Amino acid sequence: MEVIKATGSLTIAVTSEEDTARLGQALAEVVESAVVIGLVGPLGAGKTRLVRAIAEALGVDPSAISSPTFVLIHEYEGHLPIYHFDAYRLKTSEAFQDLGVADYWAGGGVCLVEWADRVRDLLPEDCWTITLEHVGPTSRTVRIELPPSFQSVADRLAERLV
């Protein structure tokens, strides 16, 4: 797995399901409670697969994890509470806000928001952003952007991936 580190971000070449699982494991090892992670990318880019990898690494039963497209929010119990959101079918940011997301941000768990670009204005300032892009049938480029308050996380994450 190739990792390129820049100020405030990591760019990672993911070439297989195993790489995605390894990335999810590494993210689970560095994530803290009350962190919001926004996932961005087209359909089929691997957003839900990455959420599954993070949740499994945090102790969630893999069979319980699914895309929340129709439910909008899934709550999972692991080493940390995990709140999995999907903004794909919502027509407005206000509809997302009406789900009570601000209460989740303060809930002490890890919030994973798929289609975060659609509700960016409602995400906390210190939100992590993970953008997944197709580069081949099983290959993705994953860009992780971290706010200044989490720069040490980028170093720890990079160490786990090389």
Tab-separated table of N, CA and C in Angstrom:
chain	number	residue	atom	x	y	z
A	1	MET	N	0.859	-1.173	0.000
A	1	MET	CA	0.000	0.000	0.000
A	1	MET	C	0.901	1.230	0.000
A	2	GLU	N	0.736	2.068	-1.014
A	2	GLU	CA	1.527	3.289	-1.101
A	2	GLU	C	0.822	4.398	-0.329
A	3	VAL	N	1.597	5.127	0.508
A	3	VAL	CA	1.059	6.219	1.310
A	3	VAL	C	1.887	7.472	1.034
A	4	ILE	N	1.215	8.541	0.643
A	4	ILE	CA	1.883	9.824	0.420
A	4	ILE	C	1.352	10.793	1.466
A	5	LYS	N	2.270	11.321	2.263
A	5	LYS	CA	1.884	12.225	3.338
A	5	LYS	C	2.178	13.666	2.933
A	6	ALA	N	1.203	14.531	3.141
A	6	ALA	CA	1.359	15.967	2.928
A	6	ALA	C	0.812	16.661	4.173
A	7	THR	N	1.031	17.935	4.276
A	7	THR	CA	0.513	18.673	5.421
A	7	THR	C	-1.005	18.572	5.443
A	8	GLY	N	-1.525	17.999	6.492
A	8	GLY	CA	-2.969	17.910	6.656
A	8	GLY	C	-3.657	16.773	5.936
A	9	SER	N	-2.892	15.925	5.230
A	9	SER	CA	-3.565	14.855	4.502
A	9	SER	C	-2.653	13.665	4.242
A	10	LEU	N	-3.293	12.562	3.927
A	10	LEU	CA	-2.624	11.351	3.456
A	10	LEU	C	-3.332	10.931	2.184
A	11	THR	N	-2.582	10.473	1.199
A	11	THR	CA	-3.154	9.887	0.005
A	11	THR	C	-2.661	8.456	-0.060
A	12	ILE	N	-3.595	7.529	-0.179
A	12	ILE	CA	-3.284	6.111	-0.069
A	12	ILE	C	-3.777	5.380	-1.306
A	13	ALA	N	-2.919	4.545	-1.866
A	13	ALA	CA	-3.308	3.692	-2.994
A	13	ALA	C	-3.810	2.374	-2.421
A	14	VAL	N	-5.084	2.089	-2.631
A	14	VAL	CA	-5.721	0.868	-2.153
A	14	VAL	C	-5.992	-0.001	-3.378
A	15	THR	N	-5.476	-1.227	-3.377
A	15	THR	CA	-5.593	-2.061	-4.575
A	15	THR	C	-6.420	-3.322	-4.367
A	16	SER	N	-6.949	-3.525	-3.155
A	16	SER	CA	-7.694	-4.759	-2.898
A	16	SER	C	-8.596	-4.594	-1.677
A	17	GLU	N	-9.475	-5.578	-1.495
A	17	GLU	CA	-10.321	-5.621	-0.291
A	17	GLU	C	-9.452	-5.712	0.964
A	18	GLU	N	-8.348	-6.441	0.865
A	18	GLU	CA	-7.431	-6.584	2.002
A	18	GLU	C	-6.842	-5.230	2.383
A	19	ASP	N	-6.493	-4.422	1.382
A	19	ASP	CA	-5.984	-3.079	1.663
A	19	ASP	C	-7.043	-2.234	2.362
A	20	THR	N	-8.290	-2.348	1.906
A	20	THR	CA	-9.378	-1.590	2.536
A	20	THR	C	-9.550	-2.025	3.984
A	21	ALA	N	-9.482	-3.322	4.236
A	21	ALA	CA	-9.588	-3.828	5.610
A	21	ALA	C	-8.429	-3.308	6.460
A	22	ARG	N	-7.246	-3.293	5.881
A	22	ARG	CA	-6.066	-2.799	6.610
A	22	ARG	C	-6.208	-1.308	6.913
A	23	LEU	N	-6.712	-0.533	5.952
A	23	LEU	CA	-6.946	0.889	6.181
A	23	LEU	C	-7.982	1.092	7.279
A	24	GLY	N	-9.072	0.324	7.231
A	24	GLY	CA	-10.097	0.419	8.275
A	24	GLY	C	-9.535	0.089	9.642
A	25	GLN	N	-8.702	-0.935	9.722
A	25	GLN	CA	-8.052	-1.320	10.986
A	25	GLN	C	-7.188	-0.166	11.499
A	26	ALA	N	-6.399	0.414	10.619
A	26	ALA	CA	-5.519	1.510	11.016
A	26	ALA	C	-6.328	2.717	11.498
A	27	LEU	N	-7.406	3.036	10.792
A	27	LEU	CA	-8.264	4.144	11.220
A	27	LEU	C	-8.876	3.854	12.587
A	28	ALA	N	-9.314	2.627	12.804
A	28	ALA	CA	-9.899	2.246	14.095
A	28	ALA	C	-8.882	2.381	15.224
A	29	GLU	N	-7.628	2.164	14.931
A	29	GLU	CA	-6.579	2.255	15.953
A	29	GLU	C	-6.272	3.692	16.350
A	30	VAL	N	-6.555	4.661	15.468
A	30	VAL	CA	-6.213	6.049	15.782
A	30	VAL	C	-7.427	6.927	16.075
A	31	VAL	N	-8.625	6.459	15.755
A	31	VAL	CA	-9.819	7.278	15.958
A	31	VAL	C	-10.117	7.398	17.451
A	32	GLU	N	-10.707	8.516	17.806
A	32	GLU	CA	-11.077	8.775	19.194
A	32	GLU	C	-12.588	8.975	19.278
A	33	SER	N	-13.104	8.974	20.488
A	33	SER	CA	-14.530	9.240	20.646
A	33	SER	C	-14.821	10.684	20.230
A	34	ALA	N	-16.045	10.908	19.819
A	34	ALA	CA	-16.537	12.220	19.393
A	34	ALA	C	-15.862	12.720	18.117
A	35	VAL	N	-15.401	11.803	17.271
A	35	VAL	CA	-14.844	12.177	15.967
A	35	VAL	C	-15.910	11.949	14.906
A	36	VAL	N	-16.021	12.899	13.995
A	36	VAL	CA	-16.922	12.783	12.858
A	36	VAL	C	-16.052	12.610	11.617
A	37	ILE	N	-16.341	11.552	10.852
A	37	ILE	CA	-15.605	11.281	9.625
A	37	ILE	C	-16.586	11.329	8.464
A	38	GLY	N	-16.349	12.239	7.549
A	38	GLY	CA	-17.173	12.353	6.357
A	38	GLY	C	-16.559	11.552	5.225
A	39	LEU	N	-17.364	10.701	4.594
A	39	LEU	CA	-16.900	9.895	3.463
A	39	LEU	C	-17.517	10.420	2.179
A	40	VAL	N	-16.665	10.611	1.179
A	40	VAL	CA	-17.079	11.206	-0.088
A	40	VAL	C	-16.599	10.308	-1.223
A	41	GLY	N	-17.429	10.150	-2.228
A	41	GLY	CA	-17.036	9.377	-3.402
A	41	GLY	C	-18.266	8.924	-4.154
A	42	PRO	N	-18.092	8.528	-5.399
A	42	PRO	CA	-19.239	8.098	-6.209
A	42	PRO	C	-19.779	6.751	-5.746
A	43	LEU	N	-20.932	6.378	-6.278
A	43	LEU	CA	-21.496	5.054	-6.002
A	43	LEU	C	-20.459	3.981	-6.315
A	44	GLY	N	-20.332	3.022	-5.426
A	44	GLY	CA	-19.414	1.918	-5.647
A	44	GLY	C	-17.958	2.212	-5.355
A	45	ALA	N	-17.663	3.377	-4.792
A	45	ALA	CA	-16.263	3.736	-4.525
A	45	ALA	C	-15.691	2.993	-3.330
A	46	GLY	N	-16.569	2.466	-2.455
A	46	GLY	CA	-16.091	1.726	-1.298
A	46	GLY	C	-16.342	2.387	0.043
A	47	LYS	N	-17.248	3.365	0.063
A	47	LYS	CA	-17.539	4.058	1.323
A	47	LYS	C	-18.077	3.095	2.379
A	48	THR	N	-19.088	2.321	2.017
A	48	THR	CA	-19.676	1.380	2.983
A	48	THR	C	-18.684	0.289	3.339
A	49	ARG	N	-17.884	-0.164	2.397
A	49	ARG	CA	-16.872	-1.187	2.679
A	49	ARG	C	-15.861	-0.671	3.689
A	50	LEU	N	-15.463	0.597	3.576
A	50	LEU	CA	-14.526	1.174	4.538
A	50	LEU	C	-15.185	1.326	5.903
A	51	VAL	N	-16.437	1.760	5.930
A	51	VAL	CA	-17.170	1.839	7.208
A	51	VAL	C	-17.200	0.463	7.865
A	52	ARG	N	-17.491	-0.562	7.073
A	52	ARG	CA	-17.535	-1.933	7.597
A	52	ARG	C	-16.175	-2.317	8.196
A	53	ALA	N	-15.104	-1.983	7.521
A	53	ALA	CA	-13.761	-2.322	8.011
A	53	ALA	C	-13.445	-1.597	9.322
A	54	ILE	N	-13.816	-0.337	9.416
A	54	ILE	CA	-13.596	0.423	10.662
A	54	ILE	C	-14.422	-0.179	11.790
A	55	ALA	N	-15.706	-0.419	11.519
A	55	ALA	CA	-16.609	-0.955	12.545
A	55	ALA	C	-16.157	-2.338	13.021
A	56	GLU	N	-15.764	-3.200	12.090
A	56	GLU	CA	-15.281	-4.535	12.475
A	56	GLU	C	-14.053	-4.413	13.366
A	57	ALA	N	-13.145	-3.509	13.011
A	57	ALA	CA	-11.932	-3.322	13.807
A	57	ALA	C	-12.247	-2.759	15.188
A	58	LEU	N	-13.385	-2.102	15.312
A	58	LEU	CA	-13.811	-1.576	16.616
A	58	LEU	C	-14.716	-2.552	17.372
A	59	GLY	N	-14.804	-3.787	16.873
A	59	GLY	CA	-15.502	-4.827	17.604
A	59	GLY	C	-16.963	-5.034	17.264
A	60	VAL	N	-17.433	-4.471	16.171
A	60	VAL	CA	-18.822	-4.648	15.775
A	60	VAL	C	-18.957	-5.958	14.997
A	61	ASP	N	-20.038	-6.680	15.232
A	61	ASP	CA	-20.337	-7.903	14.503
A	61	ASP	C	-20.483	-7.567	13.016
A	62	PRO	N	-19.657	-8.171	12.151
A	62	PRO	CA	-19.704	-7.833	10.719
A	62	PRO	C	-21.068	-8.049	10.075
A	63	SER	N	-21.823	-9.010	10.535
A	63	SER	CA	-23.130	-9.273	9.923
A	63	SER	C	-24.147	-8.178	10.238
A	64	ALA	N	-23.864	-7.345	11.227
A	64	ALA	CA	-24.786	-6.275	11.602
A	64	ALA	C	-24.601	-5.019	10.748
A	65	ILE	N	-23.502	-4.937	10.006
A	65	ILE	CA	-23.141	-3.712	9.303
A	65	ILE	C	-23.696	-3.730	7.880
A	66	SER	N	-24.478	-2.692	7.563
A	66	SER	CA	-25.013	-2.583	6.207
A	66	SER	C	-25.077	-1.118	5.811
A	67	SER	N	-25.328	-0.881	4.551
A	67	SER	CA	-25.472	0.486	4.086
A	67	SER	C	-26.770	1.057	4.658
A	68	PRO	N	-26.694	2.264	5.218
A	68	PRO	CA	-27.902	2.849	5.818
A	68	PRO	C	-28.748	3.645	4.837
A	69	THR	N	-28.621	3.400	3.549
A	69	THR	CA	-29.308	4.218	2.550
A	69	THR	C	-30.806	4.366	2.826
A	70	PHE	N	-31.464	3.300	3.213
A	70	PHE	CA	-32.906	3.395	3.438
A	70	PHE	C	-33.267	3.685	4.882
A	71	VAL	N	-32.362	3.364	5.807
A	71	VAL	CA	-32.623	3.613	7.216
A	71	VAL	C	-32.083	4.977	7.631
A	72	LEU	N	-31.076	5.474	6.956
A	72	LEU	CA	-30.408	6.755	7.151
A	72	LEU	C	-29.401	6.759	8.298
A	73	ILE	N	-29.697	6.083	9.421
A	73	ILE	CA	-28.753	6.012	10.536
A	73	ILE	C	-28.763	4.598	11.095
A	74	HIS	N	-27.580	4.040	11.249
A	74	HIS	CA	-27.418	2.781	11.978
A	74	HIS	C	-26.549	3.062	13.187
A	75	GLU	N	-26.874	2.460	14.314
A	75	GLU	CA	-26.069	2.570	15.521
A	75	GLU	C	-25.493	1.200	15.828
A	76	TYR	N	-24.194	1.149	16.067
A	76	TYR	CA	-23.513	-0.105	16.373
A	76	TYR	C	-22.765	0.027	17.690
A	77	GLU	N	-22.762	-1.045	18.452
A	77	GLU	CA	-21.991	-1.087	19.693
A	77	GLU	C	-20.695	-1.828	19.447
A	78	GLY	N	-19.602	-1.179	19.736
A	78	GLY	CA	-18.277	-1.770	19.647
A	78	GLY	C	-17.462	-1.238	20.804
A	79	HIS	N	-16.152	-1.177	20.629
A	79	HIS	CA	-15.295	-0.597	21.671
A	79	HIS	C	-15.657	0.865	21.899
A	80	LEU	N	-16.146	1.490	20.855
A	80	LEU	CA	-16.730	2.828	20.903
A	80	LEU	C	-18.081	2.737	20.207
A	81	PRO	N	-19.070	3.541	20.602
A	81	PRO	CA	-20.309	3.556	19.835
A	81	PRO	C	-20.023	4.069	18.422
A	82	ILE	N	-20.684	3.494	17.443
A	82	ILE	CA	-20.502	3.907	16.056
A	82	ILE	C	-21.861	4.309	15.498
A	83	TYR	N	-21.892	5.501	14.902
A	83	TYR	CA	-23.101	6.024	14.298
A	83	TYR	C	-22.820	6.183	12.808
A	84	HIS	N	-23.560	5.450	11.992
A	84	HIS	CA	-23.320	5.363	10.553
A	84	HIS	C	-24.479	6.040	9.832
A	85	PHE	N	-24.194	7.120	9.146
A	85	PHE	CA	-25.207	7.924	8.452
A	85	PHE	C	-25.039	7.808	6.943
A	86	ASP	N	-26.128	8.023	6.218
A	86	ASP	CA	-26.073	8.080	4.761
A	86	ASP	C	-26.954	9.238	4.304
A	87	ALA	N	-26.341	10.219	3.647
A	87	ALA	CA	-27.072	11.408	3.207
A	87	ALA	C	-27.485	11.333	1.740
A	88	TYR	N	-27.287	10.186	1.103
A	88	TYR	CA	-27.518	10.067	-0.340
A	88	TYR	C	-28.941	10.437	-0.753
A	89	ARG	N	-29.933	9.933	-0.065
A	89	ARG	CA	-31.331	10.127	-0.479
A	89	ARG	C	-31.977	11.389	0.083
A	90	LEU	N	-31.253	12.115	0.900
A	90	LEU	CA	-31.823	13.325	1.478
A	90	LEU	C	-31.781	14.463	0.456
A	91	LYS	N	-32.858	15.191	0.392
A	91	LYS	CA	-32.972	16.253	-0.609
A	91	LYS	C	-32.306	17.556	-0.166
A	92	THR	N	-32.223	17.777	1.162
A	92	THR	CA	-31.662	19.028	1.670
A	92	THR	C	-30.804	18.763	2.904
A	93	SER	N	-29.952	19.727	3.209
A	93	SER	CA	-29.170	19.663	4.448
A	93	SER	C	-30.095	19.685	5.664
A	94	GLU	N	-31.182	20.416	5.535
A	94	GLU	CA	-32.126	20.525	6.650
A	94	GLU	C	-32.719	19.154	7.004
A	95	ALA	N	-32.953	18.329	5.993
A	95	ALA	CA	-33.477	16.984	6.257
A	95	ALA	C	-32.470	16.174	7.059
A	96	PHE	N	-31.191	16.379	6.795
A	96	PHE	CA	-30.144	15.711	7.564
A	96	PHE	C	-30.124	16.251	8.997
A	97	GLN	N	-30.210	17.544	9.125
A	97	GLN	CA	-30.227	18.173	10.445
A	97	GLN	C	-31.419	17.687	11.265
A	98	ASP	N	-32.554	17.486	10.612
A	98	ASP	CA	-33.764	17.019	11.296
A	98	ASP	C	-33.606	15.621	11.892
A	99	LEU	N	-32.589	14.876	11.454
A	99	LEU	CA	-32.321	13.556	12.038
A	99	LEU	C	-31.731	13.668	13.448
A	100	GLY	N	-31.387	14.883	13.862
A	100	GLY	CA	-30.793	15.083	15.181
A	100	GLY	C	-29.293	14.828	15.204
A	101	VAL	N	-28.638	15.099	14.079
A	101	VAL	CA	-27.221	14.767	13.964
A	101	VAL	C	-26.349	15.495	14.969
A	102	ALA	N	-26.697	16.710	15.344
A	102	ALA	CA	-25.886	17.447	16.318
A	102	ALA	C	-25.794	16.693	17.639
A	103	ASP	N	-26.859	15.996	18.004
A	103	ASP	CA	-26.825	15.188	19.235
A	103	ASP	C	-25.833	14.037	19.095
A	104	TYR	N	-25.735	13.464	17.902
A	104	TYR	CA	-24.775	12.391	17.666
A	104	TYR	C	-23.343	12.910	17.721
A	105	TRP	N	-23.101	14.109	17.169
A	105	TRP	CA	-21.746	14.663	17.191
A	105	TRP	C	-21.250	14.746	18.631
A	106	ALA	N	-22.138	15.068	19.549
A	106	ALA	CA	-21.761	15.220	20.954
A	106	ALA	C	-21.944	13.926	21.747
A	107	GLY	N	-22.287	12.831	21.080
A	107	GLY	CA	-22.639	11.594	21.766
A	107	GLY	C	-21.492	10.718	22.211
A	108	GLY	N	-20.257	11.118	21.970
A	108	GLY	CA	-19.125	10.340	22.463
A	108	GLY	C	-18.747	9.137	21.617
A	109	GLY	N	-19.369	8.988	20.461
A	109	GLY	CA	-19.037	7.866	19.591
A	109	GLY	C	-18.258	8.326	18.380
A	110	VAL	N	-18.121	7.432	17.422
A	110	VAL	CA	-17.505	7.741	16.142
A	110	VAL	C	-18.638	7.860	15.130
A	111	CYS	N	-18.724	9.007	14.473
A	111	CYS	CA	-19.769	9.244	13.482
A	111	CYS	C	-19.167	9.108	12.090
A	112	LEU	N	-19.742	8.224	11.288
A	112	LEU	CA	-19.281	7.971	9.926
A	112	LEU	C	-20.401	8.379	8.978
A	113	VAL	N	-20.156	9.412	8.177
A	113	VAL	CA	-21.195	10.004	7.338
A	113	VAL	C	-20.880	9.756	5.863
A	114	GLU	N	-21.653	8.872	5.221
A	114	GLU	CA	-21.505	8.657	3.788
A	114	GLU	C	-22.212	9.780	3.039
A	115	TRP	N	-21.646	10.156	1.897
A	115	TRP	CA	-22.137	11.261	1.084
A	115	TRP	C	-22.045	12.575	1.850
A	116	ALA	N	-20.968	12.732	2.588
A	116	ALA	CA	-20.771	13.909	3.441
A	116	ALA	C	-20.717	15.214	2.658
A	117	ASP	N	-20.326	15.147	1.397
A	117	ASP	CA	-20.275	16.359	0.581
A	117	ASP	C	-21.660	16.993	0.413
A	118	ARG	N	-22.705	16.212	0.574
A	118	ARG	CA	-24.074	16.731	0.426
A	118	ARG	C	-24.549	17.500	1.656
A	119	VAL	N	-23.853	17.304	2.785
A	119	VAL	CA	-24.269	17.944	4.040
A	119	VAL	C	-23.085	18.618	4.730
A	120	ARG	N	-22.089	18.980	3.943
A	120	ARG	CA	-20.840	19.538	4.487
A	120	ARG	C	-21.099	20.692	5.444
A	121	ASP	N	-22.068	21.533	5.155
A	121	ASP	CA	-22.349	22.699	5.991
A	121	ASP	C	-22.825	22.331	7.394
A	122	LEU	N	-23.228	21.085	7.615
A	122	LEU	CA	-23.703	20.653	8.933
A	122	LEU	C	-22.666	19.844	9.716
A	123	LEU	N	-21.555	19.537	9.090
A	123	LEU	CA	-20.528	18.750	9.767
A	123	LEU	C	-19.677	19.660	10.640
A	124	PRO	N	-19.160	19.130	11.744
A	124	PRO	CA	-18.319	19.960	12.624
A	124	PRO	C	-17.053	20.447	11.901
A	125	GLU	N	-16.512	21.551	12.356
A	125	GLU	CA	-15.292	22.101	11.759
A	125	GLU	C	-14.131	21.118	11.810
A	126	ASP	N	-14.080	20.324	12.861
A	126	ASP	CA	-12.952	19.398	13.022
A	126	ASP	C	-13.243	18.007	12.443
A	127	CYS	N	-14.162	17.958	11.502
A	127	CYS	CA	-14.509	16.711	10.820
A	127	CYS	C	-13.328	16.221	9.984
A	128	TRP	N	-13.080	14.917	10.018
A	128	TRP	CA	-12.115	14.296	9.104
A	128	TRP	C	-12.860	14.043	7.798
A	129	THR	N	-12.185	14.151	6.679
A	129	THR	CA	-12.801	13.852	5.390
A	129	THR	C	-12.001	12.772	4.680
A	130	ILE	N	-12.704	11.732	4.239
A	130	ILE	CA	-12.082	10.661	3.477
A	130	ILE	C	-12.759	10.616	2.113
A	131	THR	N	-11.966	10.857	1.062
A	131	THR	CA	-12.482	10.849	-0.300
A	131	THR	C	-11.949	9.616	-1.016
A	132	LEU	N	-12.864	8.830	-1.570
A	132	LEU	CA	-12.493	7.614	-2.300
A	132	LEU	C	-12.779	7.818	-3.779
A	133	GLU	N	-11.807	7.465	-4.620
A	133	GLU	CA	-11.971	7.599	-6.065
A	133	GLU	C	-11.578	6.289	-6.738
A	134	HIS	N	-12.366	5.887	-7.739
A	134	HIS	CA	-12.041	4.709	-8.551
A	134	HIS	C	-10.799	5.001	-9.387
A	135	VAL	N	-9.890	4.032	-9.453
A	135	VAL	CA	-8.795	4.131	-10.418
A	135	VAL	C	-8.666	2.829	-11.206
A	136	GLY	N	-9.486	1.844	-10.866
A	136	GLY	CA	-9.506	0.565	-11.558
A	136	GLY	C	-10.586	-0.303	-10.943
A	137	PRO	N	-10.795	-1.509	-11.470
A	137	PRO	CA	-11.858	-2.383	-10.975
A	137	PRO	C	-11.790	-2.641	-9.466
A	138	THR	N	-10.591	-2.807	-8.914
A	138	THR	CA	-10.456	-3.036	-7.469
A	138	THR	C	-9.555	-2.003	-6.818
A	139	SER	N	-9.117	-1.020	-7.579
A	139	SER	CA	-8.178	-0.022	-7.061
A	139	SER	C	-8.876	1.297	-6.768
A	140	ARG	N	-8.443	1.913	-5.691
A	140	ARG	CA	-8.985	3.200	-5.278
A	140	ARG	C	-7.840	4.098	-4.824
A	141	THR	N	-8.045	5.386	-4.966
A	141	THR	CA	-7.197	6.361	-4.304
A	141	THR	C	-8.024	6.904	-3.154
A	142	VAL	N	-7.448	6.869	-1.964
A	142	VAL	CA	-8.145	7.340	-0.768
A	142	VAL	C	-7.368	8.532	-0.226
A	143	ARG	N	-8.053	9.655	-0.114
A	143	ARG	CA	-7.420	10.856	0.441
A	143	ARG	C	-8.070	11.148	1.785
A	144	ILE	N	-7.244	11.215	2.803
A	144	ILE	CA	-7.726	11.496	4.157
A	144	ILE	C	-7.237	12.881	4.538
A	145	GLU	N	-8.186	13.769	4.805
A	145	GLU	CA	-7.858	15.135	5.213
A	145	GLU	C	-8.242	15.310	6.674
A	146	LEU	N	-7.278	15.802	7.442
A	146	LEU	CA	-7.470	15.979	8.873
A	146	LEU	C	-7.317	17.443	9.256
A	147	PRO	N	-8.144	17.927	10.173
A	147	PRO	CA	-8.008	19.317	10.620
A	147	PRO	C	-6.712	19.484	11.414
A	148	PRO	N	-6.243	20.712	11.560
A	148	PRO	CA	-4.977	20.958	12.271
A	148	PRO	C	-4.906	20.329	13.660
A	149	SER	N	-6.019	20.256	14.353
A	149	SER	CA	-6.012	19.690	15.706
A	149	SER	C	-5.737	18.188	15.720
A	150	PHE	N	-5.736	17.532	14.558
A	150	PHE	CA	-5.510	16.088	14.465
A	150	PHE	C	-4.266	15.735	13.655
A	151	GLN	N	-3.304	16.654	13.529
A	151	GLN	CA	-2.129	16.384	12.711
A	151	GLN	C	-1.303	15.203	13.205
A	152	SER	N	-1.247	14.998	14.512
A	152	SER	CA	-0.488	13.854	15.023
A	152	SER	C	-1.141	12.535	14.606
A	153	VAL	N	-2.443	12.554	14.359
A	153	VAL	CA	-3.151	11.360	13.898
A	153	VAL	C	-2.644	10.957	12.515
A	154	ALA	N	-2.361	11.922	11.666
A	154	ALA	CA	-1.847	11.622	10.320
A	154	ALA	C	-0.534	10.857	10.423
A	155	ASP	N	0.330	11.261	11.333
A	155	ASP	CA	1.610	10.568	11.520
A	155	ASP	C	1.386	9.137	12.004
A	156	ARG	N	0.539	8.975	12.997
A	156	ARG	CA	0.274	7.629	13.541
A	156	ARG	C	-0.397	6.737	12.507
A	157	LEU	N	-1.301	7.306	11.730
A	157	LEU	CA	-1.976	6.534	10.689
A	157	LEU	C	-0.992	6.108	9.608
A	158	ALA	N	-0.143	7.025	9.178
A	158	ALA	CA	0.854	6.698	8.146
A	158	ALA	C	1.772	5.572	8.629
A	159	GLU	N	2.185	5.620	9.897
A	159	GLU	CA	3.051	4.579	10.451
A	159	GLU	C	2.393	3.202	10.385
A	160	ARG	N	1.101	3.141	10.578
A	160	ARG	CA	0.385	1.863	10.565
A	160	ARG	C	0.180	1.296	9.154
A	161	LEU	N	0.319	2.161	8.159
A	161	LEU	CA	0.015	1.746	6.791
A	161	LEU	C	1.247	1.410	5.943
A	162	VAL	N	2.432	1.792	6.418
A	162	VAL	CA	3.642	1.498	5.625
A	162	VAL	C	4.291	0.200	6.051
